[in-house]
């Protein structure tokens, strides 16, 4: 999760453990091509994910969908300990298909509130699960000729996802937004529906009946992205998906995603993805 502001290409499966004291951490924003399940043992942070701001504290579990833009803000006066698992659906798809659970990841992706606050008993159980997965992963990296370790990892991950699914179903109360968060949530939904069009702050001002200053200030207050930053990220995310999932010519993808010229598309895409659209398609498709 702790990466620089940009797109992050990930492996089919990885797990990371961080245990640090009180220290200053730079706010970071990025997205990646895998799902992310984070268990925060010690934390006091704000995370903006796609269109929702979460306050994350000790014992919270958070799922972030693949390609969901998120930005993290740390409290330097609080210790920070967490596990993060990143995985692609392809890593466990055969297991899901064998068990007739092909829809599990999609169901998790569609959940509205991705954060679960755990009880003490649940924390203890989940911490042991994450620790076991971390140890299995470390052993797999050393014992390359042991054919049992990857299947064991997949089974442990599946059991963890099923546990998350069960816990999230127990907490179905809708998340409450304050008035500013609710307004920004609506603005983001509007951007997500109209990113392919020519879109400016003035258009949002007319749509929502608020001044450009109010929209700009409120948007950055909640998301910590400027309107232009968020719009550029949103367009690049959709362009990446089209580059991987279709054979549409690159120039047409740029236009479909709201860029006004091929030059502008290449410049913004490279700034965020660290490579050109052509290189991204060639290396990842």
XYZ file of N, CA, C and O in Angstrom, residues 1 30-32 36 40 46-56 62-73 112 114-115 175 177 185 188 192 222-223 225 230:
164
model
N 0.821 -1.208 0.000
C 0.000 0.000 0.000
C 0.857 1.261 0.000
O 0.517 2.267 -0.585
N -2.438 6.472 -4.992
C -2.106 5.605 -6.115
C -3.248 4.628 -6.370
O -4.243 4.602 -5.661
N -3.088 3.809 -7.398
C -4.001 2.704 -7.651
C -3.179 1.575 -8.230
O -2.028 1.760 -8.656
N -3.726 0.360 -8.233
C -2.980 -0.795 -8.731
C -3.932 -1.792 -9.368
O -5.153 -1.692 -9.230
N -6.721 -5.373 -2.784
C -5.880 -5.179 -1.606
C -6.733 -5.366 -0.348
O -7.786 -4.739 -0.211
N -5.310 -3.568 9.884
C -4.574 -2.566 10.654
C -4.590 -2.942 12.140
O -5.622 -2.850 12.800
N -6.513 8.390 7.802
C -7.640 8.628 6.908
C -7.279 8.075 5.536
O -6.174 8.317 5.039
N -8.204 7.335 4.932
C -7.989 6.806 3.589
C -9.182 7.179 2.722
O -10.329 6.875 3.055
N -8.895 7.857 1.620
C -9.922 8.134 0.620
C -9.827 7.048 -0.438
O -8.769 6.849 -1.041
N -10.933 6.307 -0.657
C -10.956 5.210 -1.632
C -12.097 5.448 -2.613
O -13.264 5.434 -2.238
N -11.735 5.675 -3.867
C -12.672 5.879 -4.979
C -13.598 7.073 -4.756
O -13.454 8.100 -5.369
N -14.613 6.935 -3.908
C -15.508 8.059 -3.654
C -15.883 8.169 -2.181
O -16.832 8.867 -1.824
N -15.122 7.496 -1.314
C -15.467 7.443 0.099
C -14.228 7.654 0.972
O -13.171 7.100 0.693
N -14.394 8.456 2.003
C -13.316 8.695 2.961
C -13.562 7.836 4.201
O -14.633 7.867 4.797
N -12.550 7.047 4.587
C -12.648 6.170 5.751
C -11.680 6.637 6.837
O -10.531 6.981 6.542
N -12.132 6.616 8.079
C -11.239 6.780 9.224
C -10.870 5.378 9.694
O -11.735 4.602 10.096
N -9.605 5.035 9.626
C -9.137 3.689 9.943
C -8.346 3.721 11.237
O -7.410 4.511 11.391
N -9.847 -3.516 5.811
C -10.288 -2.706 4.677
C -9.954 -3.399 3.368
O -8.822 -3.839 3.154
N -10.947 -3.480 2.487
C -10.760 -4.031 1.143
C -10.762 -2.892 0.125
O -11.630 -2.026 0.161
N -9.785 -2.905 -0.778
C -9.704 -1.923 -1.860
C -9.745 -2.676 -3.181
O -8.943 -3.587 -3.412
N -10.677 -2.310 -4.036
C -10.824 -2.991 -5.323
C -9.668 -2.663 -6.265
O -9.043 -1.599 -6.161
N -9.418 -3.551 -7.204
C -8.440 -3.285 -8.247
C -8.841 -2.024 -9.016
O -10.015 -1.810 -9.298
N -7.878 -1.179 -9.294
C -8.032 0.065 -10.053
C -8.825 1.138 -9.304
O -9.187 2.150 -9.905
N -9.071 0.950 -8.008
C -9.709 2.013 -7.227
C -8.641 2.983 -6.736
O -7.703 2.601 -6.027
N -8.791 4.241 -7.106
C -7.853 5.274 -6.676
C -7.995 5.489 -5.173
O -9.101 5.604 -4.649
N -6.851 5.540 -4.456
C -6.912 5.799 -3.019
C -5.725 6.633 -2.559
O -4.651 6.577 -3.147
N -5.970 7.422 -1.526
C -4.923 8.270 -0.948
C -4.962 8.141 0.564
O -6.030 8.134 1.170
N -3.782 8.035 1.167
C -3.650 7.731 2.582
C -3.016 8.910 3.310
O -2.041 9.492 2.838
N -3.562 9.240 4.501
C -3.044 10.321 5.330
C -2.756 9.784 6.727
O -3.637 9.262 7.398
N -20.675 -1.905 -0.556
C -20.605 -0.452 -0.487
C -19.617 0.035 0.566
O -18.821 0.930 0.316
N -16.485 -0.802 2.593
C -15.392 -1.772 2.522
C -14.642 -1.930 3.853
O -13.766 -2.777 3.974
N -14.956 -1.104 4.838
C -14.237 -1.175 6.116
C -15.041 -1.943 7.156
O -16.252 -1.756 7.284
N -23.106 3.454 5.593
C -22.161 4.436 6.099
C -22.788 5.824 6.053
O -23.449 6.202 5.085
N -22.546 9.878 5.863
C -21.692 10.953 5.399
C -22.119 12.263 6.054
O -23.310 12.490 6.285
N -19.301 13.115 -2.530
C -19.659 11.785 -3.016
C -20.502 11.901 -4.289
O -20.263 11.179 -5.270
N -18.275 13.083 -7.230
C -17.437 12.007 -7.762
C -18.269 11.077 -8.631
O -17.817 10.632 -9.702
N -17.527 10.266 -12.469
C -17.380 8.890 -12.948
C -18.302 8.590 -14.122
O -17.996 7.749 -14.968
N -12.033 16.811 1.187
C -12.449 15.436 1.452
C -11.494 14.423 0.821
O -11.107 13.444 1.454
N -11.114 14.650 -0.420
C -10.339 13.638 -1.155
C -8.839 13.863 -1.092
O -8.062 12.937 -1.311
N -7.349 15.285 -3.299
C -7.011 15.442 -4.707
C -7.631 16.746 -5.199
O -8.730 17.110 -4.771
N -7.948 14.290 -9.845
C -8.870 13.162 -9.799
C -9.360 12.808 -11.199
O -9.412 11.632 -11.565
